[in-house]
XYZ file of C-alpha atoms in Angstrom:
120
model
C 45.090 -60.681 26.796
C 45.217 -63.644 24.355
C 42.263 -63.676 21.232
C 39.681 -66.683 21.183
C 39.593 -68.915 17.858
C 35.140 -68.794 17.986
C 35.016 -69.352 13.820
C 36.147 -72.661 14.578
C 33.675 -73.901 16.978
C 31.318 -72.589 14.391
C 32.733 -73.842 11.564
C 33.264 -77.225 13.081
C 29.261 -77.201 14.500
C 28.116 -76.622 10.036
C 30.142 -79.648 9.349
C 28.203 -81.987 11.977
C 24.756 -80.651 10.757
C 26.029 -81.844 8.038
C 28.114 -78.392 5.569
C 30.719 -79.518 3.289
C 33.792 -77.662 2.321
C 34.103 -76.505 -0.519
C 37.214 -76.004 -2.866
C 38.641 -72.485 -3.465
C 41.878 -70.099 -3.745
C 42.725 -68.956 -0.817
C 43.799 -65.485 -0.263
C 46.871 -64.668 1.612
C 45.349 -63.310 4.460
C 42.635 -65.109 5.428
C 41.838 -68.775 7.342
C 38.454 -68.839 5.427
C 36.227 -71.913 4.416
C 33.162 -71.983 1.726
C 30.828 -74.335 2.902
C 28.027 -76.029 0.927
C 24.848 -77.826 2.086
C 21.914 -79.267 -0.219
C 21.458 -75.525 -2.610
C 22.844 -72.955 -0.176
C 26.783 -71.827 0.909
C 27.900 -69.993 3.089
C 31.169 -68.608 3.681
C 32.983 -68.095 7.297
C 36.321 -66.656 7.511
C 38.101 -67.882 10.307
C 40.462 -65.717 11.195
C 42.067 -62.510 9.304
C 45.228 -62.263 9.571
C 47.569 -58.964 8.217
C 51.487 -58.563 8.141
C 51.507 -55.808 10.909
C 55.130 -54.210 9.884
C 53.031 -53.052 6.760
C 49.968 -50.718 5.761
C 46.608 -52.134 7.104
C 44.855 -50.173 4.452
C 45.716 -51.970 1.235
C 45.879 -55.483 3.342
C 42.495 -54.570 4.150
C 40.704 -53.594 0.463
C 42.641 -56.487 -1.308
C 41.278 -59.752 1.812
C 37.400 -57.339 1.423
C 37.560 -57.269 -2.504
C 38.563 -60.840 -1.905
C 35.458 -61.716 -0.053
C 33.663 -60.619 -2.575
C 35.648 -62.819 -5.402
C 34.573 -65.145 -3.111
C 30.872 -64.801 -2.318
C 30.235 -64.415 -6.907
C 32.020 -67.111 -7.141
C 30.391 -69.459 -4.622
C 26.734 -67.833 -5.324
C 26.179 -67.619 -1.079
C 23.855 -64.799 0.585
C 25.698 -65.495 3.928
C 29.630 -65.049 5.289
C 30.269 -65.193 9.010
C 32.983 -63.176 9.818
C 34.607 -62.598 13.057
C 33.776 -60.355 14.477
C 34.628 -58.010 18.063
C 38.469 -57.154 16.439
C 39.984 -53.712 15.011
C 39.569 -54.314 11.350
C 36.396 -52.007 10.368
C 34.851 -53.543 7.111
C 35.469 -51.166 4.210
C 31.678 -48.851 2.795
C 32.429 -50.651 -0.101
C 31.692 -54.170 0.986
C 29.146 -53.823 2.693
C 27.013 -52.014 0.136
C 28.085 -55.055 -2.153
C 26.494 -57.179 0.009
C 23.561 -55.319 0.462
C 23.207 -54.450 -3.247
C 23.139 -58.404 -3.710
C 21.687 -60.141 -0.807
C 24.210 -60.794 1.259
C 24.205 -61.385 4.450
C 27.306 -60.251 7.015
C 27.418 -62.083 10.199
C 29.637 -60.509 13.267
C 30.503 -63.996 14.891
C 31.653 -62.926 18.745
C 32.002 -64.175 22.420
C 28.427 -62.102 23.324
C 26.304 -63.644 20.405
C 28.319 -67.431 19.199
C 26.250 -68.919 21.537
C 23.066 -67.839 19.361
C 24.728 -69.249 16.319
C 25.494 -72.215 18.118
C 21.214 -72.169 18.372
C 19.577 -71.349 15.044
C 19.766 -73.557 12.462
C 21.378 -73.042 9.842
């Protein structure tokens, strides 16, 4: 089976709705976009790329620490991640988001149509 990149469509829809890209430093394992409209900023992760020949744990820890920095620098309270994969969200990241009022949105084939209907 092949993985479908459903995040690209969501990001394009957000841009069509007036969200603009903000240039930010990228993590080597993340294809991320930080988008702003008015006073609201969101972080969208299009895809996560890990080196399969290396231990995943430090790679995952590093990319979620980078996501924490992205939300801090951008002031975002919403992060959109590609769901349905093999990488669990680390507890320290979930705790950080919970303590800082950041909503984690896991986008998958099963719920992408619901996100296409809402006004972000």
